[in-house]
mmCIF file of C-alpha atoms in Angstrom:
data_model
loop_
_atom_site.group_PDB
_atom_site.id
_atom_site.type_symbol
_atom_site.label_atom_id
_atom_site.label_comp_id
_atom_site.label_asym_id
_atom_site.label_seq_id
_atom_site.Cartn_x
_atom_site.Cartn_y
_atom_site.Cartn_z
ATOM 1 C CA MET A 135 3.787 12.076 7.576
ATOM 2 C CA GLN A 136 6.555 12.478 5.566
ATOM 3 C CA VAL A 137 8.403 16.480 4.879
ATOM 4 C CA ALA A 138 10.398 17.735 2.260
ATOM 5 C CA ASP A 139 12.399 20.190 2.661
ATOM 6 C CA ILE A 140 12.644 23.891 -0.159
ATOM 7 C CA SER A 141 13.068 27.286 0.402
ATOM 8 C CA ALA A 142 10.821 28.328 1.687
ATOM 9 C CA GLY A 143 10.112 25.912 4.667
ATOM 10 C CA ARG A 144 8.950 22.322 5.783
ATOM 11 C CA VAL A 145 6.376 20.478 4.051
ATOM 12 C CA GLU A 146 4.512 18.220 4.238
ATOM 13 C CA TYR A 147 3.783 14.824 2.853
ATOM 14 C CA ARG A 148 1.551 11.693 1.769
ATOM 15 C CA TRP A 149 2.939 9.155 -0.377
ATOM 16 C CA ILE A 150 0.984 6.316 -1.336
ATOM 17 C CA GLY A 151 1.414 3.876 -3.589
ATOM 18 C CA ALA A 152 4.661 2.773 -4.890
ATOM 19 C CA ARG A 153 7.954 5.015 -4.275
ATOM 20 C CA ASN A 154 9.229 4.616 -7.692
ATOM 21 C CA PRO A 155 8.263 8.878 -8.876
ATOM 22 C CA ALA A 156 10.882 8.686 -11.676
ATOM 23 C CA ALA A 157 9.672 5.774 -13.801
ATOM 24 C CA GLN A 158 5.771 6.680 -13.819
ATOM 25 C CA PRO A 159 3.196 9.188 -13.206
ATOM 26 C CA VAL A 160 2.158 10.339 -10.678
ATOM 27 C CA LEU A 161 -1.285 12.030 -8.812
ATOM 28 C CA VAL A 162 -0.408 15.501 -7.237
ATOM 29 C CA PHE A 163 -3.629 16.624 -4.687
ATOM 30 C CA LEU A 164 -3.080 20.661 -4.483
ATOM 31 C CA HIS A 165 -5.614 21.151 -2.139
ATOM 32 C CA GLU A 166 -8.366 24.567 -1.449
ATOM 33 C CA GLY A 167 -7.117 28.302 0.051
ATOM 34 C CA LEU A 168 -7.867 26.255 3.663
ATOM 35 C CA GLY A 169 -7.418 23.491 3.598
ATOM 36 C CA SER A 170 -4.213 20.080 3.948
ATOM 37 C CA VAL A 171 -3.119 16.960 3.500
ATOM 38 C CA ALA A 172 -5.182 15.733 6.229
ATOM 39 C CA GLN A 173 -8.182 17.355 5.075
ATOM 40 C CA TRP A 174 -8.661 15.269 1.724
ATOM 41 C CA ARG A 175 -9.971 12.014 3.942
ATOM 42 C CA ASP A 176 -9.175 9.312 2.023
ATOM 43 C CA PHE A 177 -10.283 10.590 -1.464
ATOM 44 C CA PRO A 178 -6.942 10.700 -3.117
ATOM 45 C CA ASP A 179 -6.696 7.022 -1.745
ATOM 46 C CA GLN A 180 -9.794 6.047 -3.163
ATOM 47 C CA VAL A 181 -8.667 8.013 -6.138
ATOM 48 C CA ALA A 182 -4.852 6.514 -6.080
ATOM 49 C CA ALA A 183 -6.018 2.659 -6.224
ATOM 50 C CA GLU A 184 -8.677 3.418 -8.872
ATOM 51 C CA CYS A 185 -6.595 4.800 -11.266
ATOM 52 C CA GLY A 186 -3.690 2.156 -10.444
ATOM 53 C CA LEU A 187 -1.116 5.399 -9.866
ATOM 54 C CA PRO A 188 0.920 6.541 -7.061
ATOM 55 C CA ALA A 189 0.077 10.179 -5.381
ATOM 56 C CA LEU A 190 1.400 12.934 -3.991
ATOM 57 C CA VAL A 191 -0.902 15.296 -1.229
ATOM 58 C CA TYR A 192 1.090 18.089 0.471
ATOM 59 C CA SER A 193 0.533 21.129 2.849
ATOM 60 C CA ARG A 194 1.634 23.606 0.905
ATOM 61 C CA ILE A 195 3.373 26.357 3.039
ATOM 62 C CA GLY A 196 1.512 28.173 5.620
ATOM 63 C CA TYR A 197 -1.090 25.174 6.561
ATOM 64 C CA GLY A 198 -1.215 21.839 8.187
ATOM 65 C CA GLY A 199 1.825 20.736 9.252
ATOM 66 C CA SER A 200 4.136 23.330 7.034
ATOM 67 C CA SER A 201 5.812 25.872 8.126
ATOM 68 C CA ALA A 202 4.722 29.022 8.669
ATOM 69 C CA CYS A 203 3.853 31.803 6.010
ATOM 70 C CA ALA A 204 4.473 35.397 6.332
ATOM 71 C CA LEU A 205 1.104 37.722 6.645
ATOM 72 C CA PRO A 206 -0.005 39.464 4.962
ATOM 73 C CA ARG A 207 0.185 36.707 2.087
ATOM 74 C CA PRO A 208 0.592 38.049 -1.537
ATOM 75 C CA ILE A 209 -2.448 39.042 -4.148
ATOM 76 C CA SER A 210 0.369 36.570 -6.351
ATOM 77 C CA TYR A 211 0.774 33.951 -3.343
ATOM 78 C CA MET A 212 -1.201 31.590 -6.065
ATOM 79 C CA HIS A 213 1.124 32.143 -9.101
ATOM 80 C CA ASP A 214 3.986 32.358 -6.760
ATOM 81 C CA GLU A 215 3.047 28.396 -5.949
ATOM 82 C CA ALA A 216 2.755 27.726 -10.003
ATOM 83 C CA LEU A 217 5.590 28.953 -10.861
ATOM 84 C CA SER A 218 7.721 28.301 -8.159
ATOM 85 C CA LEU A 219 7.322 26.273 -4.925
ATOM 86 C CA LEU A 220 5.601 23.440 -6.836
ATOM 87 C CA PRO A 221 8.106 22.733 -9.423
ATOM 88 C CA GLU A 222 10.897 23.298 -6.665
ATOM 89 C CA LEU A 223 8.980 20.509 -4.588
ATOM 90 C CA LEU A 224 8.284 18.175 -7.944
ATOM 91 C CA GLN A 225 12.328 17.938 -8.596
ATOM 92 C CA VAL A 226 13.115 17.665 -4.774
ATOM 93 C CA LEU A 227 10.915 14.360 -4.795
ATOM 94 C CA GLY A 228 11.964 13.584 -8.157
ATOM 95 C CA ILE A 229 8.486 13.475 -10.034
ATOM 96 C CA ALA A 230 8.657 13.329 -13.857
ATOM 97 C CA GLN A 231 5.274 12.859 -15.218
ATOM 98 C CA PRO A 232 2.565 14.582 -12.952
ATOM 99 C CA ILE A 233 -1.087 14.631 -13.415
ATOM 100 C CA LEU A 234 -2.085 17.972 -11.026
ATOM 101 C CA VAL A 235 -5.256 17.143 -9.901
ATOM 102 C CA GLY A 236 -6.125 20.647 -7.721
ATOM 103 C CA HIS A 237 -9.252 21.740 -5.628
ATOM 104 C CA SER A 238 -10.352 25.941 -5.527
ATOM 105 C CA ASP A 239 -7.209 28.097 -4.893
ATOM 106 C CA GLY A 240 -5.339 24.159 -6.017
ATOM 107 C CA ALA A 241 -7.091 24.090 -8.930
ATOM 108 C CA SER A 242 -5.816 27.612 -10.151
ATOM 109 C CA ILE A 243 -2.712 26.719 -9.272
ATOM 110 C CA ALA A 244 -3.273 23.640 -10.957
ATOM 111 C CA LEU A 245 -4.133 26.570 -14.236
ATOM 112 C CA ILE A 246 -1.127 29.168 -13.816
ATOM 113 C CA HIS A 247 1.052 26.065 -14.202
ATOM 114 C CA ALA A 248 -0.199 24.331 -16.992
ATOM 115 C CA GLY A 249 -0.814 27.674 -18.602
ATOM 116 C CA ALA A 250 2.609 29.323 -18.138
ATOM 117 C CA ALA A 251 5.742 26.973 -17.654
ATOM 118 C CA PRO A 252 4.568 23.815 -16.901
ATOM 119 C CA HIS A 253 6.533 20.928 -16.013
ATOM 120 C CA PRO A 254 8.176 19.188 -19.023
ATOM 121 C CA GLY A 255 6.897 16.020 -17.803
ATOM 122 C CA LEU A 256 3.355 17.596 -17.054
ATOM 123 C CA LEU A 257 0.389 15.318 -18.916
ATOM 124 C CA GLY A 258 -2.408 16.935 -17.874
ATOM 125 C CA ILE A 259 -4.376 18.856 -14.767
ATOM 126 C CA ALA A 260 -7.702 17.874 -12.780
ATOM 127 C CA VAL A 261 -9.812 20.828 -11.568
ATOM 128 C CA MET A 262 -12.524 21.057 -9.025
ATOM 129 C CA ALA A 263 -14.032 24.557 -8.752
ATOM 130 C CA PRO A 264 -11.144 26.451 -10.355
ATOM 131 C CA HIS A 265 -10.842 30.111 -10.368
ATOM 132 C CA SER A 266 -10.218 31.871 -13.630
ATOM 133 C CA TYR A 267 -11.103 35.579 -12.465
ATOM 134 C CA ALA A 268 -12.924 36.510 -9.011
ATOM 135 C CA GLU A 269 -16.364 36.941 -9.413
ATOM 136 C CA PRO A 270 -18.411 38.634 -6.757
ATOM 137 C CA ILE A 271 -21.161 34.623 -4.811
ATOM 138 C CA SER A 272 -17.053 34.081 -4.536
ATOM 139 C CA VAL A 273 -15.995 37.656 -2.310
ATOM 140 C CA GLN A 274 -19.947 36.994 -0.831
ATOM 141 C CA SER A 275 -18.776 33.163 0.350
ATOM 142 C CA ILE A 276 -15.510 34.460 2.219
ATOM 143 C CA ARG A 277 -16.958 37.522 3.447
ATOM 144 C CA ALA A 278 -19.360 35.260 5.159
ATOM 145 C CA ALA A 279 -16.861 32.829 6.402
ATOM 146 C CA HIS A 280 -14.434 35.621 7.364
ATOM 147 C CA ASP A 281 -17.297 36.318 10.297
ATOM 148 C CA ALA A 282 -17.485 32.925 11.108
ATOM 149 C CA TYR A 283 -13.772 32.948 11.661
ATOM 150 C CA ALA A 284 -14.017 36.127 13.764
ATOM 151 C CA ASN A 285 -17.403 35.593 15.369
ATOM 152 C CA GLY A 286 -18.070 31.668 15.098
ATOM 153 C CA ASP A 287 -16.320 28.103 15.859
ATOM 154 C CA LEU A 288 -14.412 28.259 12.238
ATOM 155 C CA ARG A 289 -11.545 28.786 13.777
ATOM 156 C CA GLN A 290 -11.255 26.222 16.366
ATOM 157 C CA ARG A 291 -12.806 23.688 13.707
ATOM 158 C CA LEU A 292 -10.066 25.331 11.330
ATOM 159 C CA ALA A 293 -7.111 24.395 14.192
ATOM 160 C CA LYS A 294 -7.904 20.633 14.341
ATOM 161 C CA TYR A 295 -6.138 20.535 10.719
ATOM 162 C CA HIS A 296 -3.912 24.077 11.686
ATOM 163 C CA GLY A 297 -2.626 23.961 14.356
ATOM 164 C CA ALA A 298 -0.162 26.864 15.118
ATOM 165 C CA ASN A 299 -0.855 27.941 11.315
ATOM 166 C CA VAL A 300 -4.356 28.729 11.543
ATOM 167 C CA ASP A 301 -4.477 31.561 11.173
ATOM 168 C CA CYS A 302 -1.670 31.273 8.743
ATOM 169 C CA ALA A 303 -3.949 29.666 7.013
ATOM 170 C CA PHE A 304 -7.545 31.512 7.385
ATOM 171 C CA ARG A 305 -5.780 35.359 6.862
ATOM 172 C CA GLY A 306 -3.834 34.491 3.882
ATOM 173 C CA TRP A 307 -6.516 32.909 2.145
ATOM 174 C CA CYS A 308 -8.954 35.762 2.824
ATOM 175 C CA ASP A 309 -7.316 38.953 3.118
ATOM 176 C CA SER A 310 -5.854 37.846 0.060
ATOM 177 C CA TRP A 311 -9.681 37.417 -1.621
ATOM 178 C CA LEU A 312 -11.225 40.259 -0.116
ATOM 179 C CA ASN A 313 -8.272 42.799 -0.403
ATOM 180 C CA PRO A 314 -10.144 45.277 -3.362
ATOM 181 C CA ASP A 315 -6.865 44.811 -5.206
ATOM 182 C CA PHE A 316 -8.149 41.297 -5.687
ATOM 183 C CA ALA A 317 -10.646 42.785 -7.712
ATOM 184 C CA HIS A 318 -9.004 42.288 -10.284
ATOM 185 C CA TRP A 319 -7.289 39.174 -10.499
ATOM 186 C CA ASN A 320 -7.656 37.346 -13.439
ATOM 187 C CA ILE A 321 -5.899 34.217 -14.791
ATOM 188 C CA GLU A 322 -7.808 34.138 -18.093
ATOM 189 C CA ALA A 323 -4.406 34.427 -20.125
ATOM 190 C CA GLU A 324 -2.421 31.857 -18.493
ATOM 191 C CA VAL A 325 -5.862 29.420 -19.265
ATOM 192 C CA ALA A 326 -5.863 30.227 -23.006
ATOM 193 C CA ARG A 327 -1.925 28.851 -23.131
ATOM 194 C CA ILE A 328 -2.507 26.052 -21.433
ATOM 195 C CA ARG A 329 -1.809 22.553 -24.496
ATOM 196 C CA HIS A 330 -2.205 19.950 -21.884
ATOM 197 C CA PRO A 331 -5.868 18.075 -21.874
ATOM 198 C CA VAL A 332 -7.749 18.872 -19.011
ATOM 199 C CA LEU A 333 -10.528 17.439 -16.701
ATOM 200 C CA ALA A 334 -13.015 20.497 -15.435
ATOM 201 C CA ILE A 335 -15.661 19.963 -12.302
ATOM 202 C CA GLN A 336 -17.884 22.070 -11.126
ATOM 203 C CA GLY A 337 -20.408 21.156 -9.170
ATOM 204 C CA GLU A 338 -24.503 23.579 -9.473
ATOM 205 C CA GLY A 339 -24.373 24.628 -6.283
ATOM 206 C CA ASP A 340 -20.799 26.513 -6.507
ATOM 207 C CA GLU A 341 -20.951 29.140 -3.524
ATOM 208 C CA TYR A 342 -17.781 29.944 -4.428
ATOM 209 C CA GLY A 343 -18.295 29.941 -7.767
ATOM 210 C CA THR A 344 -20.278 29.873 -11.054
ATOM 211 C CA LEU A 345 -20.407 27.612 -13.574
ATOM 212 C CA ALA A 346 -18.913 30.484 -16.035
ATOM 213 C CA GLN A 347 -15.326 29.387 -14.522
ATOM 214 C CA ILE A 348 -15.835 26.413 -16.223
ATOM 215 C CA ASP A 349 -17.271 27.920 -19.622
ATOM 216 C CA THR A 350 -13.638 29.891 -19.404
ATOM 217 C CA ILE A 351 -11.683 27.183 -19.759
ATOM 218 C CA LYS A 352 -13.884 25.636 -22.071
ATOM 219 C CA THR A 353 -13.084 29.266 -24.036
ATOM 220 C CA LEU A 354 -9.960 29.493 -23.454
ATOM 221 C CA ALA A 355 -8.436 26.292 -23.096
ATOM 222 C CA LYS A 356 -5.699 25.583 -26.126
ATOM 223 C CA GLY A 357 -5.727 21.335 -25.028
ATOM 224 C CA ARG A 358 -8.127 19.124 -24.652
ATOM 225 C CA VAL A 359 -11.365 19.814 -22.549
ATOM 226 C CA GLU A 360 -14.021 17.677 -20.621
ATOM 227 C CA THR A 361 -16.527 18.804 -18.431
ATOM 228 C CA LEU A 362 -17.998 17.676 -15.329
ATOM 229 C CA ILE A 363 -20.755 19.657 -13.688
ATOM 230 C CA LEU A 364 -23.004 17.719 -10.383
ATOM 231 C CA PRO A 365 -25.975 19.071 -9.765
ATOM 232 C CA ASN A 366 -26.428 18.353 -5.480
ATOM 233 C CA CYS A 367 -23.310 19.294 -5.513
ATOM 234 C CA GLY A 368 -20.973 22.683 -3.964
ATOM 235 C CA HIS A 369 -17.765 23.354 -3.515
ATOM 236 C CA SER A 370 -16.735 20.661 -3.208
ATOM 237 C CA PRO A 371 -17.714 17.692 -5.604
ATOM 238 C CA HIS A 372 -14.627 15.549 -4.268
ATOM 239 C CA LYS A 373 -16.743 15.575 -0.768
ATOM 240 C CA ASP A 374 -20.200 15.960 -1.922
ATOM 241 C CA GLN A 375 -20.270 13.096 -4.938
ATOM 242 C CA PRO A 376 -16.912 11.189 -3.868
ATOM 243 C CA ASP A 377 -18.008 8.438 -6.229
ATOM 244 C CA ALA A 378 -18.541 10.318 -9.910
ATOM 245 C CA VAL A 379 -15.708 12.541 -9.109
ATOM 246 C CA ARG A 380 -14.035 9.520 -8.970
ATOM 247 C CA VAL A 381 -15.117 8.067 -12.155
ATOM 248 C CA ALA A 382 -14.540 10.635 -13.722
ATOM 249 C CA LEU A 383 -11.195 11.433 -12.882
ATOM 250 C CA ALA A 384 -10.136 7.492 -13.114
ATOM 251 C CA GLY A 385 -11.552 7.453 -16.821
ATOM 252 C CA TYR A 386 -9.444 11.137 -17.772
ATOM 253 C CA VAL A 387 -5.828 9.255 -16.279
ATOM 254 C CA ARG A 388 -6.821 6.021 -18.029
ATOM 255 C CA SER A 389 -6.920 8.770 -21.137
ATOM 256 C CA LEU A 390 -4.182 10.591 -20.453
ATOM 257 C CA GLN A 391 -1.824 6.924 -20.569
ATOM 258 C CA GLY A 392 -4.151 6.324 -23.820
ATOM 259 C CA GLY A 393 -2.236 9.289 -25.626
ATOM 260 C CA ALA A 394 -4.716 11.430 -26.118
ATOM 261 C CA SER A 395 -4.423 14.751 -26.172
ATOM 262 C CA SER A 396 -6.165 17.044 -29.319
ATOM 263 C CA ARG A 397 -9.541 18.192 -28.072
#
């Protein structure tokens, strides 16, 4: 692990491959609402090798070995990351041509970034299990996670990855989504301004969102949109169907490098 300092604190990250970020595209992995560098396991390494590109994997503030966050997190936490913290980290690390690969909350962060204030060198975004708005199924599953954290062993299992940040990680995510005001959270306006190519991936059995999320991106985004809907797959396509996701990501990245940008 390495550490980068940004205005919000210390960010732990892992760099995969050659370290010359200004000279070639870099895959930037954005984790889910309970994720971290370690929880990606070796999936980013596999994708980086398949694509022949370097990759950045990092833990957002409040996760893993990064600095703690203040609680409660504001409902705007994904916008804050997409429009402020992510751009700052890319600048600090000198990444000139990012390709964002986001999962769940990380996917929403990628969508916000691409639609509201994209990095000038952004090449494209790949999103897995994205959220463009809050759905009842999301809230239902998060309530179940809340119960498992309070009464089961979820806190203990997450502490293995987040250590002293375990409450920042869980409560910062869970309490925001269960806030009644979060029912109005919606990034469709940002999605409608996306002009970069998008790859959108979702499992048919996703317990946190329906395929309507993918339909929203296909309908609203102005750039080319590719989709991959996976059977026998839940909320984590890169864990449930890693080979299919890796192949799709590699093909998508090749299309970006070939200059394909029309829908």
